C-alpha cells in the first residue's frame, strides 16, 4: 500500500491536500485540527510518525506579491476573476517534519495560518521537543502557540519590537539596539 | 628606559612612571572573550604553537577583575551587548581592548539586524585586527601594539595634575 493512500486513510477528511514532489510527501491539514491530525499520524500502527525532526514557519507574502505583480493591470482579454476578488491566501505556514523511527519514512505536514489570526495549537502535548522550535517561530514570525508552557522569544531579546523573519522586515533591521541598564 | 645598575646591594635608578609602564607592559594578562571562529584562532595563539605567554600574556584570566587586555574575538550580537559592556566595566583600570577579526571591528559580513556593527559602538577599542579570521600572528602583533601603547602611557600624570589643581585651589 502506498504511503499516500495510508496517510489518506489515516487522516480522512483532515488531509486537505496531499502533494508529492520527487518522492517527498507533504500533506496540508487545517490548523484547527493540527493536534488531532498529528496525534493520528503518531499513533497509527502502520505509519507511526513518532519523531518530530523539525518545526518551522514560512512567510509566503513575497510569493503572493510576485504573483499579483506579474499580472499587468488593464490586460486585454477575457475577464478572469482577478487576485483581488479572491480572498487572499493565508500568509504564514507552520511546517512539521515528521520521521518514523520504525519505518524510516518522512512526512511534511503543513498548516496554513492567516495574518489576522496568527494562532495555532501547540504540539508540545505530543512532543516535548516542540517547545524550542515553537518559541523560535513565535520569535521570528509572531505566530502564537496556544497551550505552549513557556512562550517567550528564543533568539532575540525580550524587548525586541519586531519579528525579523517576516518578509516585510528589512535585513539590516530598523535600528533596534540593546543597552546595559544598571538597576 | 634608562636603567643603571650600581654594584653593591642592587640599586636601580629610574623614573617611577617608567617602572610602572615596564611592569604593565610585560604582563598584559588577557581576558579571552571568544564568541566565534576568531575564538579558535585566539586559543591557537594562546596555545603552545604560537605561545602568547612569551609576551607576558601568561595567564588568560577568565575573571575580568584580574585582566588587563580584553581580547574580543568574534561576532558580537546585539543580544550580547549588555554582557560585553558589563565585562568591560568590571575590568579594573588600566585596561586595553583588542578587537580581533572583521566582526569585532565592524560587524564583518554580518550586516544584519542581529549583529552589532563593531564593538567600538559599545566599548572603546585600542587595537583593531583585520582578517576573517586573523592568523595568530595577527593577534600577537596586536598585543605588541598594545605594549607599545602602554610604553607611551603616563600613568602618574593624572594624579599629579589633580594634586597640582588641589594646591592651586588650596592657595
Short mmCIF file of N, CA and C in Angstrom, two decimals, chain B residues 20-127:
data_model
loop_
_atom_site.label_atom_id
_atom_site.label_comp_id
_atom_site.label_asym_id
_atom_site.label_seq_id
_atom_site.Cartn_x
_atom_site.Cartn_y
_atom_site.Cartn_z
N UNK B 20 56.48 51.77 36.32
CA UNK B 20 55.08 51.30 36.25
C UNK B 20 54.78 50.78 34.84
N UNK B 21 55.18 51.56 33.83
CA UNK B 21 54.92 51.14 32.45
C UNK B 21 55.64 49.83 32.13
N UNK B 22 56.85 49.70 32.66
CA UNK B 22 57.64 48.49 32.42
C UNK B 22 56.92 47.27 32.98
N UNK B 23 56.38 47.44 34.18
CA UNK B 23 55.66 46.33 34.79
C UNK B 23 54.38 46.00 34.04
N UNK B 24 53.65 47.03 33.67
CA UNK B 24 52.38 46.80 32.97
C UNK B 24 52.61 46.21 31.59
N UNK B 25 53.64 46.69 30.95
CA UNK B 25 53.90 46.28 29.57
C UNK B 25 54.22 44.80 29.49
N UNK B 26 54.91 44.30 30.50
CA UNK B 26 55.37 42.92 30.43
C UNK B 26 54.41 41.93 31.08
N UNK B 27 53.24 42.39 31.46
CA UNK B 27 52.25 41.44 31.97
C UNK B 27 50.85 41.82 31.50
N UNK B 28 50.64 41.84 30.19
CA UNK B 28 49.28 42.16 29.71
C UNK B 28 48.38 40.93 29.79
N UNK B 29 47.87 40.66 30.97
CA UNK B 29 47.05 39.46 31.13
C UNK B 29 45.77 39.59 30.32
N UNK B 30 45.54 38.67 29.41
CA UNK B 30 44.37 38.81 28.54
C UNK B 30 43.12 38.22 29.17
N UNK B 31 42.00 38.84 28.84
CA UNK B 31 40.70 38.24 29.13
C UNK B 31 40.16 37.72 27.81
N UNK B 32 40.23 36.41 27.57
CA UNK B 32 39.78 35.91 26.27
C UNK B 32 38.26 35.90 26.19
N UNK B 33 37.74 36.74 25.30
CA UNK B 33 36.29 36.81 25.12
C UNK B 33 36.01 36.29 23.71
N UNK B 34 36.10 34.99 23.54
CA UNK B 34 35.94 34.41 22.20
C UNK B 34 34.52 33.98 21.97
N UNK B 35 33.90 34.56 20.95
CA UNK B 35 32.50 34.22 20.69
C UNK B 35 32.29 33.44 19.41
N UNK B 36 33.28 33.33 18.55
CA UNK B 36 33.06 32.66 17.27
C UNK B 36 34.38 32.08 16.76
N UNK B 37 34.51 32.00 15.45
CA UNK B 37 35.68 31.36 14.85
C UNK B 37 36.97 32.03 15.30
N UNK B 38 36.96 33.36 15.48
CA UNK B 38 38.15 34.06 15.96
C UNK B 38 38.59 33.54 17.31
N UNK B 39 37.64 33.05 18.10
CA UNK B 39 37.98 32.48 19.40
C UNK B 39 38.91 31.29 19.25
N UNK B 40 38.68 30.48 18.23
CA UNK B 40 39.55 29.32 17.97
C UNK B 40 40.95 29.81 17.63
N UNK B 41 41.00 30.86 16.81
CA UNK B 41 42.28 31.43 16.40
C UNK B 41 43.01 31.99 17.62
N UNK B 42 42.25 32.57 18.53
CA UNK B 42 42.84 33.12 19.74
C UNK B 42 43.38 32.00 20.64
N UNK B 43 42.63 30.90 20.75
CA UNK B 43 43.12 29.75 21.51
C UNK B 43 44.43 29.26 20.93
N UNK B 44 44.48 29.26 19.59
CA UNK B 44 45.70 28.83 18.91
C UNK B 44 46.87 29.73 19.28
N UNK B 45 46.59 31.05 19.36
CA UNK B 45 47.66 31.98 19.71
C UNK B 45 48.08 31.79 21.17
N UNK B 46 47.13 31.38 22.02
CA UNK B 46 47.46 31.19 23.43
C UNK B 46 48.13 29.85 23.68
N UNK B 47 47.95 28.91 22.74
CA UNK B 47 48.46 27.55 22.97
C UNK B 47 49.94 27.47 22.61
N UNK B 48 50.47 26.27 22.69
CA UNK B 48 51.92 26.10 22.62
C UNK B 48 52.51 26.50 21.26
N UNK B 49 51.74 26.36 20.18
CA UNK B 49 52.30 26.64 18.86
C UNK B 49 52.79 28.07 18.72
N UNK B 50 51.97 29.03 19.11
CA UNK B 50 52.36 30.44 18.99
C UNK B 50 52.76 31.03 20.33
N UNK B 51 52.22 30.47 21.40
CA UNK B 51 52.70 30.74 22.75
C UNK B 51 52.70 32.22 23.08
N UNK B 52 51.52 32.77 23.28
CA UNK B 52 51.40 34.17 23.63
C UNK B 52 52.10 34.48 24.95
N UNK B 53 52.33 33.45 25.76
CA UNK B 53 52.96 33.67 27.05
C UNK B 53 54.35 34.26 26.91
N UNK B 54 54.96 34.13 25.73
CA UNK B 54 56.28 34.74 25.50
C UNK B 54 56.23 36.24 25.73
N UNK B 55 55.07 36.85 25.50
CA UNK B 55 54.97 38.30 25.60
C UNK B 55 54.38 38.73 26.94
N UNK B 56 54.36 37.82 27.88
CA UNK B 56 53.86 38.17 29.20
C UNK B 56 52.38 37.92 29.38
N UNK B 57 51.69 37.52 28.31
CA UNK B 57 50.27 37.19 28.44
C UNK B 57 50.17 35.76 28.94
N UNK B 58 50.75 35.57 30.11
CA UNK B 58 50.97 34.22 30.63
C UNK B 58 49.68 33.59 31.09
N UNK B 59 48.85 34.40 31.71
CA UNK B 59 47.68 33.82 32.36
C UNK B 59 46.41 34.40 31.74
N UNK B 60 45.75 33.62 30.86
CA UNK B 60 44.44 34.08 30.38
C UNK B 60 43.50 34.15 31.57
N UNK B 61 43.02 35.33 31.85
CA UNK B 61 42.17 35.49 33.02
C UNK B 61 40.71 35.33 32.63
N UNK B 62 40.03 34.42 33.24
CA UNK B 62 38.61 34.28 32.96
C UNK B 62 37.77 35.06 33.96
N UNK B 63 38.45 35.88 34.73
CA UNK B 63 37.74 36.81 35.59
C UNK B 63 38.14 38.22 35.15
N UNK B 64 37.18 39.10 34.92
CA UNK B 64 37.54 40.45 34.48
C UNK B 64 38.34 41.21 35.53
N UNK B 65 38.27 40.80 36.78
CA UNK B 65 38.92 41.56 37.85
C UNK B 65 40.44 41.52 37.73
N UNK B 66 40.98 40.42 37.23
CA UNK B 66 42.44 40.30 37.15
C UNK B 66 42.94 40.32 35.73
N UNK B 67 42.25 41.03 34.85
CA UNK B 67 42.67 41.08 33.45
C UNK B 67 43.03 42.51 33.06
N UNK B 68 43.95 42.61 32.11
CA UNK B 68 44.36 43.93 31.63
C UNK B 68 43.88 44.18 30.22
N UNK B 69 43.97 43.12 29.36
CA UNK B 69 43.66 43.29 27.94
C UNK B 69 42.45 42.44 27.61
N UNK B 70 41.38 43.08 27.19
CA UNK B 70 40.20 42.34 26.73
C UNK B 70 40.39 42.02 25.26
N UNK B 71 40.52 40.73 24.96
CA UNK B 71 40.62 40.33 23.56
C UNK B 71 39.24 39.89 23.12
N UNK B 72 38.56 40.76 22.37
CA UNK B 72 37.21 40.45 21.92
C UNK B 72 37.33 39.75 20.57
N UNK B 73 37.26 38.42 20.58
CA UNK B 73 37.48 37.64 19.36
C UNK B 73 36.16 37.05 18.90
N UNK B 74 35.58 37.62 17.87
CA UNK B 74 34.38 37.02 17.32
C UNK B 74 33.21 38.00 17.21
N UNK B 75 32.13 37.49 16.62
CA UNK B 75 30.94 38.29 16.39
C UNK B 75 30.26 38.63 17.71
N UNK B 76 29.83 39.86 17.85
CA UNK B 76 29.01 40.23 19.00
C UNK B 76 27.60 40.54 18.49
N UNK B 77 26.64 39.77 18.97
CA UNK B 77 25.25 40.05 18.60
C UNK B 77 24.73 41.18 19.50
N UNK B 78 23.68 41.80 19.02
CA UNK B 78 23.10 42.89 19.81
C UNK B 78 22.55 42.35 21.13
N UNK B 79 22.16 41.09 21.11
CA UNK B 79 21.64 40.50 22.34
C UNK B 79 22.73 40.41 23.41
N UNK B 80 23.98 40.31 22.95
CA UNK B 80 25.08 40.11 23.88
C UNK B 80 25.69 41.42 24.38
N UNK B 81 25.24 42.54 23.84
CA UNK B 81 25.85 43.84 24.17
C UNK B 81 25.93 44.10 25.68
N UNK B 82 24.85 43.91 26.45
CA UNK B 82 24.95 44.19 27.88
C UNK B 82 26.00 43.35 28.58
N UNK B 83 26.17 42.10 28.15
CA UNK B 83 27.16 41.23 28.79
C UNK B 83 28.56 41.75 28.52
N UNK B 84 28.81 42.09 27.25
CA UNK B 84 30.14 42.62 26.90
C UNK B 84 30.43 43.90 27.67
N UNK B 85 29.44 44.78 27.73
CA UNK B 85 29.63 46.06 28.41
C UNK B 85 29.91 45.82 29.89
N UNK B 86 29.18 44.88 30.48
CA UNK B 86 29.36 44.62 31.91
C UNK B 86 30.75 44.03 32.16
N UNK B 87 31.18 43.11 31.30
CA UNK B 87 32.52 42.53 31.45
C UNK B 87 33.56 43.64 31.39
N UNK B 88 33.40 44.55 30.42
CA UNK B 88 34.36 45.64 30.29
C UNK B 88 34.34 46.53 31.53
N UNK B 89 33.13 46.83 32.00
CA UNK B 89 33.02 47.70 33.18
C UNK B 89 33.64 47.07 34.42
N UNK B 90 33.59 45.72 34.49
CA UNK B 90 34.12 45.04 35.67
C UNK B 90 35.63 44.95 35.67
N UNK B 91 36.25 45.17 34.49
CA UNK B 91 37.72 45.11 34.45
C UNK B 91 38.29 46.30 35.18
N UNK B 92 39.33 46.04 35.98
CA UNK B 92 39.96 47.12 36.73
C UNK B 92 40.83 47.95 35.79
N UNK B 93 40.88 49.27 36.06
CA UNK B 93 41.80 50.14 35.32
C UNK B 93 43.23 49.79 35.72
N UNK B 94 44.21 49.96 34.88
CA UNK B 94 44.10 50.32 33.47
C UNK B 94 43.73 49.11 32.63
N UNK B 95 43.01 49.35 31.53
CA UNK B 95 42.59 48.24 30.69
C UNK B 95 42.70 48.61 29.23
N UNK B 96 42.93 47.63 28.42
CA UNK B 96 43.05 47.85 26.99
C UNK B 96 42.17 46.84 26.27
N UNK B 97 41.76 47.18 25.06
CA UNK B 97 40.85 46.32 24.30
C UNK B 97 41.43 46.05 22.92
N UNK B 98 41.46 44.77 22.56
CA UNK B 98 41.81 44.39 21.19
C UNK B 98 40.54 43.87 20.52
N UNK B 99 40.16 44.49 19.40
CA UNK B 99 39.03 43.98 18.61
C UNK B 99 39.61 43.06 17.55
N UNK B 100 39.36 41.77 17.71
CA UNK B 100 40.00 40.79 16.84
C UNK B 100 39.03 40.31 15.76
N UNK B 101 39.40 40.51 14.52
CA UNK B 101 38.60 40.00 13.42
C UNK B 101 37.61 41.03 12.89
N UNK B 102 37.14 40.76 11.67
CA UNK B 102 36.27 41.71 10.99
C UNK B 102 34.97 41.96 11.76
N UNK B 103 34.41 40.92 12.39
CA UNK B 103 33.13 41.09 13.09
C UNK B 103 33.28 42.03 14.27
N UNK B 104 34.34 41.84 15.05
CA UNK B 104 34.53 42.69 16.21
C UNK B 104 34.82 44.13 15.78
N UNK B 105 35.54 44.27 14.66
CA UNK B 105 35.89 45.61 14.21
C UNK B 105 34.68 46.35 13.65
N UNK B 106 33.87 45.67 12.83
CA UNK B 106 32.85 46.40 12.07
C UNK B 106 31.59 45.60 11.80
N UNK B 107 31.42 44.46 12.41
CA UNK B 107 30.28 43.62 12.06
C UNK B 107 30.59 42.64 10.95
N UNK B 108 31.67 42.89 10.22
CA UNK B 108 32.12 41.93 9.20
C UNK B 108 31.08 41.69 8.13
N UNK B 109 30.94 40.44 7.74
CA UNK B 109 29.99 40.12 6.67
C UNK B 109 28.55 40.15 7.17
N UNK B 110 28.36 40.23 8.48
CA UNK B 110 27.01 40.13 9.02
C UNK B 110 26.38 41.50 9.14
N UNK B 111 25.92 42.02 8.04
CA UNK B 111 25.28 43.33 8.07
C UNK B 111 23.79 43.13 8.30
N UNK B 112 23.44 42.65 9.47
CA UNK B 112 22.07 42.22 9.73
C UNK B 112 21.52 42.88 10.98
N UNK B 113 20.24 42.63 11.21
CA UNK B 113 19.54 43.21 12.35
C UNK B 113 20.08 42.70 13.67
N UNK B 114 20.72 41.54 13.66
CA UNK B 114 21.08 40.90 14.93
C UNK B 114 22.51 41.13 15.35
N UNK B 115 23.33 41.68 14.46
CA UNK B 115 24.76 41.78 14.74
C UNK B 115 25.16 43.21 15.05
N UNK B 116 25.96 43.37 16.08
CA UNK B 116 26.49 44.68 16.42
C UNK B 116 27.54 45.07 15.37
N UNK B 117 27.41 46.27 14.80
CA UNK B 117 28.30 46.67 13.72
C UNK B 117 29.59 47.26 14.28
N UNK B 118 30.35 46.42 14.97
CA UNK B 118 31.62 46.86 15.56
C UNK B 118 31.47 47.10 17.04
N UNK B 119 32.42 46.54 17.83
CA UNK B 119 32.27 46.68 19.28
C UNK B 119 32.61 48.09 19.74
N UNK B 120 33.21 48.91 18.85
CA UNK B 120 33.51 50.28 19.28
C UNK B 120 32.24 51.12 19.41
N UNK B 121 31.10 50.55 19.04
CA UNK B 121 29.84 51.23 19.33
C UNK B 121 29.51 51.16 20.82
N UNK B 122 30.13 50.21 21.50
CA UNK B 122 29.78 49.96 22.90
C UNK B 122 30.94 50.25 23.85
N UNK B 123 32.14 49.78 23.49
CA UNK B 123 33.29 49.98 24.37
C UNK B 123 34.43 50.56 23.55
N UNK B 124 35.35 51.31 24.20
CA UNK B 124 36.49 51.86 23.46
C UNK B 124 37.46 50.76 23.05
N UNK B 125 38.06 50.91 21.87
CA UNK B 125 38.96 49.89 21.33
C UNK B 125 40.33 50.52 21.12
N UNK B 126 41.38 49.78 21.50
CA UNK B 126 42.75 50.27 21.31
C UNK B 126 43.33 49.78 19.99
N UNK B 127 43.22 48.48 19.72
CA UNK B 127 43.83 47.92 18.52
C UNK B 127 42.79 47.11 17.75
#
